[in-house]
CSV table of C-alpha atoms and ligand atoms in Angstrom, one decimal:
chain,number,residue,atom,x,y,z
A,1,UNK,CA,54.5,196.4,-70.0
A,2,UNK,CA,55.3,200.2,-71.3
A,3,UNK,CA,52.4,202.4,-71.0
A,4,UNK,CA,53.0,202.8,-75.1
A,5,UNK,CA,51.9,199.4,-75.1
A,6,UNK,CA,48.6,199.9,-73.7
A,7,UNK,CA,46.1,200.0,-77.0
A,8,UNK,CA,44.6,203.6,-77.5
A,9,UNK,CA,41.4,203.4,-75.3
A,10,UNK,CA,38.8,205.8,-74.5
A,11,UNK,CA,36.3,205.4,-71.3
A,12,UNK,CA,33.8,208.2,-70.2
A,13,UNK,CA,30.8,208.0,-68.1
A,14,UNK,CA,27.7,209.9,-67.0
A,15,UNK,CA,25.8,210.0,-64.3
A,16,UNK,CA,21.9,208.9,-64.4
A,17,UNK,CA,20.9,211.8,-61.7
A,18,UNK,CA,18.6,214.3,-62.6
A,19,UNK,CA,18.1,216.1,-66.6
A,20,UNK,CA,21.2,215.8,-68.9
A,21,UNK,CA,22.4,219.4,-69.2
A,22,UNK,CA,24.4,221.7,-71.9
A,23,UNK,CA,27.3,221.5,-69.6
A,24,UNK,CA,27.1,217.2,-70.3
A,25,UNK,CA,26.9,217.6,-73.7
A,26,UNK,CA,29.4,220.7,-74.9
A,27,UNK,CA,31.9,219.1,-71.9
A,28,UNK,CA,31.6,215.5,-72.3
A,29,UNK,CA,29.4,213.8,-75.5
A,30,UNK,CA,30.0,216.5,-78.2
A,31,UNK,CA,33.9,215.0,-78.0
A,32,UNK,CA,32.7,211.5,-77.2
A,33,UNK,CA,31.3,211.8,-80.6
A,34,UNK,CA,34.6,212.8,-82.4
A,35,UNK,CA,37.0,210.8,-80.8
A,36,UNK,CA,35.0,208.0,-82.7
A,37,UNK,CA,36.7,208.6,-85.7
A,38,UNK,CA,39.6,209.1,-84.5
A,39,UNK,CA,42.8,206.4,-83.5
A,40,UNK,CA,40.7,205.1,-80.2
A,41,UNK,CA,38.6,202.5,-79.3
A,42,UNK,CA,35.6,204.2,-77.5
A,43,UNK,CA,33.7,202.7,-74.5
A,44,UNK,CA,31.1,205.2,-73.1
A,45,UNK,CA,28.8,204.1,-69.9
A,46,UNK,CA,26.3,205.3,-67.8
A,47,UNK,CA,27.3,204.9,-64.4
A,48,UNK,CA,24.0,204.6,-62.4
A,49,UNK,CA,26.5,202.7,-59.5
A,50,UNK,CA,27.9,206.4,-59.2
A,51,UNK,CA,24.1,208.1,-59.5
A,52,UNK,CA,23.2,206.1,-56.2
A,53,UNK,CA,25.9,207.6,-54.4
A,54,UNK,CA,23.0,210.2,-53.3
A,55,UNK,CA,19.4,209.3,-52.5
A,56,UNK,CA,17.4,207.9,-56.4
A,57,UNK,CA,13.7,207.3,-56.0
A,58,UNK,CA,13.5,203.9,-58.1
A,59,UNK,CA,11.3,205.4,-61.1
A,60,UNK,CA,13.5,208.1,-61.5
A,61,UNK,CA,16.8,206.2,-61.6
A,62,UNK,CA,15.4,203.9,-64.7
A,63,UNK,CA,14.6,207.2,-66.1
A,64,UNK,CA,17.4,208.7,-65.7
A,65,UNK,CA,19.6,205.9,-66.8
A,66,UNK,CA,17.3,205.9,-70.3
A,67,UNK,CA,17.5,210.0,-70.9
A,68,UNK,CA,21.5,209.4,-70.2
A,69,UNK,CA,21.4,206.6,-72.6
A,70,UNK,CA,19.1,208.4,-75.5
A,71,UNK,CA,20.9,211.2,-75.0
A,72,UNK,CA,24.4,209.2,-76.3
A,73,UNK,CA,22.7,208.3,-78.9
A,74,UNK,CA,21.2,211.4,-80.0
A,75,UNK,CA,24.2,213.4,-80.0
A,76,UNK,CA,25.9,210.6,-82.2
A,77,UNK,CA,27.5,208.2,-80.1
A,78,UNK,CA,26.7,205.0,-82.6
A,79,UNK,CA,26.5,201.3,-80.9
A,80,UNK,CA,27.8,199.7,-83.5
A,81,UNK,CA,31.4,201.7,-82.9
A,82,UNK,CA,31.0,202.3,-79.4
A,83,UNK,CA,30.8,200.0,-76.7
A,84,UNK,CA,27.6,201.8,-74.7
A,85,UNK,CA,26.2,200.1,-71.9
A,86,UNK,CA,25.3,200.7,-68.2
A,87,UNK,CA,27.4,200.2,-65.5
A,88,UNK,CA,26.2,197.6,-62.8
A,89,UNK,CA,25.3,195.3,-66.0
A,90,UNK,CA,29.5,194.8,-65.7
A,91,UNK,CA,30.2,193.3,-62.0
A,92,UNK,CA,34.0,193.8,-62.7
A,93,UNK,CA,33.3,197.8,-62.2
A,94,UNK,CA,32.2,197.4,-58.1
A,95,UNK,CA,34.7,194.4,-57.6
A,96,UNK,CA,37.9,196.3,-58.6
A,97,UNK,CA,36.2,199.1,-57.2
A,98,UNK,CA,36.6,197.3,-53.9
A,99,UNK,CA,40.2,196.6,-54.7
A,100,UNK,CA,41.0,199.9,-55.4
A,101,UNK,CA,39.4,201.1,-51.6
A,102,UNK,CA,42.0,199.1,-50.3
A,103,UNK,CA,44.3,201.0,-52.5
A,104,UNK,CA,43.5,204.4,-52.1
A,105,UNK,CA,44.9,206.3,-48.5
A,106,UNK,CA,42.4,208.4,-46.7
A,107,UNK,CA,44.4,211.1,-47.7
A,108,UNK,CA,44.2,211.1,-51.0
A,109,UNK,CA,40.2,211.1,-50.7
A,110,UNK,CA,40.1,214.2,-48.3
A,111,UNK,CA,41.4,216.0,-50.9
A,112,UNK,CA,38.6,215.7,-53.7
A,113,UNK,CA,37.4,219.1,-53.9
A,114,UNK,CA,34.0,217.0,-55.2
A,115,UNK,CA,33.4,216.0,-51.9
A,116,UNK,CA,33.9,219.0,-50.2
A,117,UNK,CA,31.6,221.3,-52.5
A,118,UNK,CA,28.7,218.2,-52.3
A,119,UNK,CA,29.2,217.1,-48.6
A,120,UNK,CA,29.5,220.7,-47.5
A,121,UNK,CA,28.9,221.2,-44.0
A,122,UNK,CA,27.0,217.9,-44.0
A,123,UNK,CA,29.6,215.1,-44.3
A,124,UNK,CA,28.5,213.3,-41.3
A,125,UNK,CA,25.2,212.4,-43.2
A,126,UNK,CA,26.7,211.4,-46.4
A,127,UNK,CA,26.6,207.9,-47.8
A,128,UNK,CA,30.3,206.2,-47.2
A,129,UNK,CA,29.6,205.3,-51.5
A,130,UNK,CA,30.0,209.7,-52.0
A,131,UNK,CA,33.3,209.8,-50.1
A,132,UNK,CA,34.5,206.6,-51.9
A,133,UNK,CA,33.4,207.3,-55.4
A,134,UNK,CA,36.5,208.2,-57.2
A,135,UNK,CA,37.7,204.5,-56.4
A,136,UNK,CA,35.2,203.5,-58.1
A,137,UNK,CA,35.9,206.1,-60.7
A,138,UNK,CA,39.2,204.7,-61.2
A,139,UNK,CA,37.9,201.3,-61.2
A,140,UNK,CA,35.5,202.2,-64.1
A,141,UNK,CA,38.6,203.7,-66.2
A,142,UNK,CA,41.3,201.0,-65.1
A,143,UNK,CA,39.2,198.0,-66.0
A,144,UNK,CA,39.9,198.4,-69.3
A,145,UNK,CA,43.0,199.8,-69.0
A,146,UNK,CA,41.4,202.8,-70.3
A,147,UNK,CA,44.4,205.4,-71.6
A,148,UNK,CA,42.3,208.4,-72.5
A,149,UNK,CA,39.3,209.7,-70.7
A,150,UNK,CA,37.5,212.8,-72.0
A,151,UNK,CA,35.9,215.0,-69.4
A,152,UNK,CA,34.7,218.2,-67.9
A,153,UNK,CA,37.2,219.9,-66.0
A,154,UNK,CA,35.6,219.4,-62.8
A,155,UNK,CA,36.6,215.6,-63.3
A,156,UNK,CA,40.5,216.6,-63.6
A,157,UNK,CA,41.1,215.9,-60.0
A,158,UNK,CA,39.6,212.3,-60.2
A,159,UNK,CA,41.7,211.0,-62.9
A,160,UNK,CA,44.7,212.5,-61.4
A,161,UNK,CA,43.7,210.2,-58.3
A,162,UNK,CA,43.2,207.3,-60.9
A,163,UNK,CA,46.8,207.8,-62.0
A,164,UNK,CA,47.8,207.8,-58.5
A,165,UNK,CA,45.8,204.3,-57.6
A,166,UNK,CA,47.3,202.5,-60.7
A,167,UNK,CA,50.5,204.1,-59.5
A,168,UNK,CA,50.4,203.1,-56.1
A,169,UNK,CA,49.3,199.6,-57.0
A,170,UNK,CA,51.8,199.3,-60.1
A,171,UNK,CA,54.8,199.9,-57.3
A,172,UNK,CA,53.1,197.7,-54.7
A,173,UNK,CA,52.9,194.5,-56.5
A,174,UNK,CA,56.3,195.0,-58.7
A,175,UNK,CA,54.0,195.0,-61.8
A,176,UNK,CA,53.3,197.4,-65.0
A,177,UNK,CA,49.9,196.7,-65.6
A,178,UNK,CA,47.6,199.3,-65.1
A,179,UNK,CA,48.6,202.3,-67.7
A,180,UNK,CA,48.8,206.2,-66.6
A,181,UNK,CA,45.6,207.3,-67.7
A,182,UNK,CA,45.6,210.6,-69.4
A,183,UNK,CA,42.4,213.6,-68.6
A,184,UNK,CA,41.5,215.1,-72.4
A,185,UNK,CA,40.0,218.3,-71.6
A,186,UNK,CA,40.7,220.8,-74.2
A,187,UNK,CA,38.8,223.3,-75.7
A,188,UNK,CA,35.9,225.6,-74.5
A,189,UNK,CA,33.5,224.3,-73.2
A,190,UNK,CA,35.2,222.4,-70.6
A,191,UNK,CA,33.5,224.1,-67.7
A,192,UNK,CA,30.2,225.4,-68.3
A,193,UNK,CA,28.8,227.7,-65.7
A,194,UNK,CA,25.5,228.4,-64.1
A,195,UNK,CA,23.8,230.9,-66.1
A,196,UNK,CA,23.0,233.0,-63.0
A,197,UNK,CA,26.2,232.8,-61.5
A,198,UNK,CA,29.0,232.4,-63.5
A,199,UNK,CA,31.1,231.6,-60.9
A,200,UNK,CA,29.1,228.4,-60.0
A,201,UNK,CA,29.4,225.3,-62.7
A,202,UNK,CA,26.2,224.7,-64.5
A,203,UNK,CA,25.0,221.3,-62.9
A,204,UNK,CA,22.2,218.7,-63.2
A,205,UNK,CA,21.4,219.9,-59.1
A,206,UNK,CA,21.2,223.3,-58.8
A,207,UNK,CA,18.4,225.0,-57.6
A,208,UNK,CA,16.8,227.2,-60.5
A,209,UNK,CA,16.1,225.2,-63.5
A,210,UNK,CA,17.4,229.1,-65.0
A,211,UNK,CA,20.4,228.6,-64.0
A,212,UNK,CA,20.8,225.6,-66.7
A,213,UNK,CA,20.1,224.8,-70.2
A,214,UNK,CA,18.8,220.9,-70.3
A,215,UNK,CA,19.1,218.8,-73.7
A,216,UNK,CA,15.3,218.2,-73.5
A,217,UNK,CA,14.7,222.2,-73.3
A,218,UNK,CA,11.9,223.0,-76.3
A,219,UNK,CA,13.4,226.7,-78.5
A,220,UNK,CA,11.5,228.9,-76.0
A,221,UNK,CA,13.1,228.0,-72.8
A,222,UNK,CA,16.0,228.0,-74.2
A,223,UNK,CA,15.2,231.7,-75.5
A,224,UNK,CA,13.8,232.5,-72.3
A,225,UNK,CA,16.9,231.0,-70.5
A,226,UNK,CA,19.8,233.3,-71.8
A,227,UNK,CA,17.5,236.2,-71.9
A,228,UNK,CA,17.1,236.4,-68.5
A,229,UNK,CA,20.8,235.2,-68.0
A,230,UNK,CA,22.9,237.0,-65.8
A,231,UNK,CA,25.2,239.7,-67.0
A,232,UNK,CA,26.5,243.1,-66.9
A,233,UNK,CA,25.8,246.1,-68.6
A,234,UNK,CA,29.0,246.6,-70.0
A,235,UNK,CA,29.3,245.3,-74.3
A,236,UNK,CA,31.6,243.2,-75.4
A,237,UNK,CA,34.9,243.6,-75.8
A,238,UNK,CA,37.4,242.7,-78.8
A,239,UNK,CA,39.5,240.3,-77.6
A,240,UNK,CA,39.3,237.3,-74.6
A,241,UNK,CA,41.1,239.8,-72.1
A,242,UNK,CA,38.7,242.1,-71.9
A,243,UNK,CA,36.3,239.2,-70.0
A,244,UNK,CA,38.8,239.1,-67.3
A,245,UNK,CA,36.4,239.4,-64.2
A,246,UNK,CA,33.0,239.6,-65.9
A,247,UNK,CA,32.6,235.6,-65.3
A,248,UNK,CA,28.8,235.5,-66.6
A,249,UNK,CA,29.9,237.4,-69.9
A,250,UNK,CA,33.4,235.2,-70.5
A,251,UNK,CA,30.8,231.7,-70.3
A,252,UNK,CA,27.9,233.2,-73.2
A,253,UNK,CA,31.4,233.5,-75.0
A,254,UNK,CA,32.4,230.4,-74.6
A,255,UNK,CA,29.1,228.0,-74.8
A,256,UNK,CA,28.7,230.1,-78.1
A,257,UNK,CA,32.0,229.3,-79.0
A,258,UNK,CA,31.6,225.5,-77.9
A,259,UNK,CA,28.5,225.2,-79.7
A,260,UNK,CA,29.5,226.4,-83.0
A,261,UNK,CA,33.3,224.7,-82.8
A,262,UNK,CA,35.2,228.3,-83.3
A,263,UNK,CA,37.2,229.6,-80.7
A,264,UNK,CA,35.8,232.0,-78.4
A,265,UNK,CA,38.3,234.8,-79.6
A,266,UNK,CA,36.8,234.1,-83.3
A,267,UNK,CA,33.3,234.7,-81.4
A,268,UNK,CA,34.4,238.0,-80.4
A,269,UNK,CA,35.8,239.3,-84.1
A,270,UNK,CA,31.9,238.4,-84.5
A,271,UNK,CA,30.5,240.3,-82.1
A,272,UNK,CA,33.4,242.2,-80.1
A,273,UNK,CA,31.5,245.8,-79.9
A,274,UNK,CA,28.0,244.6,-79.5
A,275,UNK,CA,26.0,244.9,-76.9
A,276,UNK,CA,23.7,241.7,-75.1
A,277,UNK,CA,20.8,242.5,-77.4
A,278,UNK,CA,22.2,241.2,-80.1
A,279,UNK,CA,24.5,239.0,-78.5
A,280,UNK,CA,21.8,237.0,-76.4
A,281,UNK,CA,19.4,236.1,-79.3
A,282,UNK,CA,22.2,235.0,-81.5
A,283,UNK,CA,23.4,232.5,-78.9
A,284,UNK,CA,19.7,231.7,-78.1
A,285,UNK,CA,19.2,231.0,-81.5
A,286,UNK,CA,22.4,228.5,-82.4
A,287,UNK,CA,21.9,226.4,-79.4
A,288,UNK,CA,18.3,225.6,-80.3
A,289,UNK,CA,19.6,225.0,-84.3
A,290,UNK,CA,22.0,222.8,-82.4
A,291,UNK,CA,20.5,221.0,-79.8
A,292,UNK,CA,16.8,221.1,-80.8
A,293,UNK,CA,17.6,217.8,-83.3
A,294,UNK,CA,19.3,216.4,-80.2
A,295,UNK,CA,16.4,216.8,-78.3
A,296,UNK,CA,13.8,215.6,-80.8
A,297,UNK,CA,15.8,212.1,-81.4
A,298,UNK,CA,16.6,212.0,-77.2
A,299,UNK,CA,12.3,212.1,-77.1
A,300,UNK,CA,12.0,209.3,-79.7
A,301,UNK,CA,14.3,206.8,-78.6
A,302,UNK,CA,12.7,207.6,-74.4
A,303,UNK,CA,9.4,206.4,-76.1
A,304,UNK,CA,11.2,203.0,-77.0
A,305,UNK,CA,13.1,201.9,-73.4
A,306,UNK,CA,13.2,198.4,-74.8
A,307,UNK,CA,15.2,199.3,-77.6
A,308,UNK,CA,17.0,201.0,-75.1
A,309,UNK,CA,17.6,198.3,-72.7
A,310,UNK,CA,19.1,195.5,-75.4
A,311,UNK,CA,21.8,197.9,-77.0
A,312,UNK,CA,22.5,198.7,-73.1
A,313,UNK,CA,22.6,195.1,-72.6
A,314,UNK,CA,24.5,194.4,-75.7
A,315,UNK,CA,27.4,197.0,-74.9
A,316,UNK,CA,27.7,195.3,-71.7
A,317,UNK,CA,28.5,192.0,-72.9
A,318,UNK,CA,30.9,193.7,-75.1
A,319,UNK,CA,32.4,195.7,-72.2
A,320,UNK,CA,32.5,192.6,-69.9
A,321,UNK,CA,34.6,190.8,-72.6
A,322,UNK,CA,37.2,193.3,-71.9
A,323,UNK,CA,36.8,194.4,-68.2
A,324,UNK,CA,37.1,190.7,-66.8
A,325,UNK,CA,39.8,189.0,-68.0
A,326,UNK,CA,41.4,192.4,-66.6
A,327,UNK,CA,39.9,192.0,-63.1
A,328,UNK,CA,40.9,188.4,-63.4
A,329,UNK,CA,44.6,188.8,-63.7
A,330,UNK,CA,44.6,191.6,-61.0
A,331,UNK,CA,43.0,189.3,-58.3
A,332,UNK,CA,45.9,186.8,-59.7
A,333,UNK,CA,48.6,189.5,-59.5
A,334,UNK,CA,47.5,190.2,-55.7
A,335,UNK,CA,47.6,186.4,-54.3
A,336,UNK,CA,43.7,185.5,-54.5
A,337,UNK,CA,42.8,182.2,-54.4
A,338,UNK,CA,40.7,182.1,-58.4
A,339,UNK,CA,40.0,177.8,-58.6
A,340,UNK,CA,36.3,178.4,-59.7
A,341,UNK,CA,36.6,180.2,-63.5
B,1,TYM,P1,28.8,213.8,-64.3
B,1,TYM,O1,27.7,212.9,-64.5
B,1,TYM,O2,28.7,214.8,-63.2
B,1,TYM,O3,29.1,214.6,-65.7
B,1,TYM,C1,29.3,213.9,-66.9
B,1,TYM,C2,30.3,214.6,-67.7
B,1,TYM,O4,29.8,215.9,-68.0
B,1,TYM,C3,30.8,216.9,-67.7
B,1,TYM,N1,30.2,218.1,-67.1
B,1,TYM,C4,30.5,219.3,-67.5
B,1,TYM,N2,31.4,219.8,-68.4
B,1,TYM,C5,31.5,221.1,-68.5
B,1,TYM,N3,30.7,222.0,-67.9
B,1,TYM,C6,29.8,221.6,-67.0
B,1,TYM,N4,29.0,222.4,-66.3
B,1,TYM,C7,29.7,220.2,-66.8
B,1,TYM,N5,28.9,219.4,-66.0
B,1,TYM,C8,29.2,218.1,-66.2
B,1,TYM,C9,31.7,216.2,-66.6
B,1,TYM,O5,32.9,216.8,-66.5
B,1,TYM,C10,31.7,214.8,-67.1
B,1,TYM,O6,32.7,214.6,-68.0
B,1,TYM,N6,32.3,211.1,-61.9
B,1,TYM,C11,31.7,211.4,-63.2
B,1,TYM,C12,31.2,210.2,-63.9
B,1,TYM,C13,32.1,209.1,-64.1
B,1,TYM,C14,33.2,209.0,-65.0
B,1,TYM,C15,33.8,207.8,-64.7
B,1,TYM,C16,33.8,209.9,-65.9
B,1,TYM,C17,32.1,208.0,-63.3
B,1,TYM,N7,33.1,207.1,-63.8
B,1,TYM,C18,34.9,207.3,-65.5
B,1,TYM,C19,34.9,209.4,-66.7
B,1,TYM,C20,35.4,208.2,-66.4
B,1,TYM,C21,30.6,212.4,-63.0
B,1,TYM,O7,30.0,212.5,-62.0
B,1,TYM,O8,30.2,213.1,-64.1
């Protein structure tokens, strides 16, 4: 089968660990939302399988996996056109997950820069799941023979090593059934830093809750946020070159330019000249017009986890409609014994 055959499909996921951040929605959910009305069919899931990967507390875990969820919904992502649901509600994810372990080399998996940063001089102690985790990555995407995934850029590497797992296994079994899944990661946006060190990504895990804007942050911390952001005393300049080495300047560019869907050279015909007193509030001012009705639906729909759990539960009888008849061919195509379905 041609990959051109392979029906325009769209799989993302998010992590249930810790607050959902700015960097989640301008590098993930904001084109989630769009690619909805566009030529795909869109499955977005929270992969709490991944989340446990490091240490959850129990409470925190269903908590998470709800603010993930409301959060979806909140920015736009609609039930009825999207398949959302969570992860280990779809067996098919950790089964083909397993298949793909026997898949993947060692090598490739040394390589995931992820691994390295988290692990750090600690590998010894981290869960076997962390080192193994973009096989199941790849597992999430392939069973649904996802073509296009939308993602931060920190998740490049992973679907490259997708692409080389549906490769490897396309060529070992003499088949052309898993499609070469393309990465979409275009625009700003794509790699939101930490806003006191903007050559750190902005994360869910850092330590400083100032070094991150969260979805659920009320107008004032927000305000408070890129006020005390890190920058230098220099204004800015009229065109995207002049950021070259001023890293925490270049990202207030760019999460204004994200925010309000202009490019960040547009922002600087704005404001090229200007110095951060003007600059700050401004960008202060249209993430809370932005994310502020985000963060008021997100609060309303975490007051109603029932409603939350059925459309979860709904989406993943729609997801395993598609993911096992997929999982089922590839335990045919690799000589398993399948008498009992
Ligand atoms: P996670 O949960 O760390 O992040 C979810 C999404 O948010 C993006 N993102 C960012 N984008 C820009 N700037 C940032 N600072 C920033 N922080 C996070 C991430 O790139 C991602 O798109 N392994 C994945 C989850 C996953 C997945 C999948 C994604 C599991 N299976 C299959 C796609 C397809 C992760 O840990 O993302």
């Amino acid at each position: 089968m041609p990959d051109s055959q392979f029906t325009k499909r769209v799989f993302s996921g998010i992590k249930p660990s810790g607050g959902m951040t700015m960097g989640n929605y301008l590098g993930a959910i904001k084109r989630w939302v769009q690619m909805q009305d566009e030529e795909y069919e869109t499955i977005y899931c929270v992969v709490d399988l991944h989340a446990i990967t490091v240490w959850q507390d129990p409470a925190d875990l269903k908590r998470s996996t709800h603010e993930v969820a409301a959060a979806m919904i909140a920015s736009g992502i609609d039930p009825a056109r999207s398949i959302l649901f969570n992860q280990s509600q779809v067996p098919a994810h950790a089964e083909l997950g397993w298949l793909f372990n026997c898949v993947a080399r060692l090598g490739w998996m040394n390589r995931m820069t992820q691994f390295k940063e988290k692990a750090g001089k600690n590998a010894e102690k981290q869960s076997l799941g962390l080192y193994a985790y973009p096989s199941l990555m790849a597992a999430d995407i392939l069973a649904y023979h996802a073509t296009h995934v939308p993602v931060g850029e920190d998740q490049k590497q992973h679907v490259e090593l997708t692409r080389d797992i549906a490769a490897k296994f396309n060529h070992d079994y003499g088949v052309e059934f898993f499609p070469m899944t393309e990465p979409v990661i275009e625009g700003p946006g794509m790699r939101v830093m930490n806003l006191r060190d903007g050559t750190k990504k902005m994360s869910k895990s850092g330590e400083s809750d100032m070094e991150r804007i969260n979805m659920l942050d009320d107008a004032d911390a927000i305000s408070k946020k890129f006020k005390k952001a890190r920058t230098d005393p220099e204004p800015l300049p009229e065109v995207m070159d002049g950021l070259k080495n001023r890293p925490e300047a270049k990202n207030l560019v760019e999460i204004y330019a994200a925010l309000a869907g202009i490019t960040p050279d547009s922002v600087l015909n704005l404001y090229g000249g200007e110095g951060w007193g003007k600059f700050k509030p401004a960008l202060a001012d249209l993430a809370v017009e932005k994310l502020a009705p985000i963060s008021g639906e997100m609060t309303r729909l975490m007051d109603a986890p029932d409603e939350l759990d059925r459309i979860l539960a709904a989406g993943a009888d729609k997801a395993a409609e598609i993911a096992e008849p997929i999982l089922e061919r590839t335990f045919e195509i690799m000589g398993f014994v399948r008498g009992r379905r």
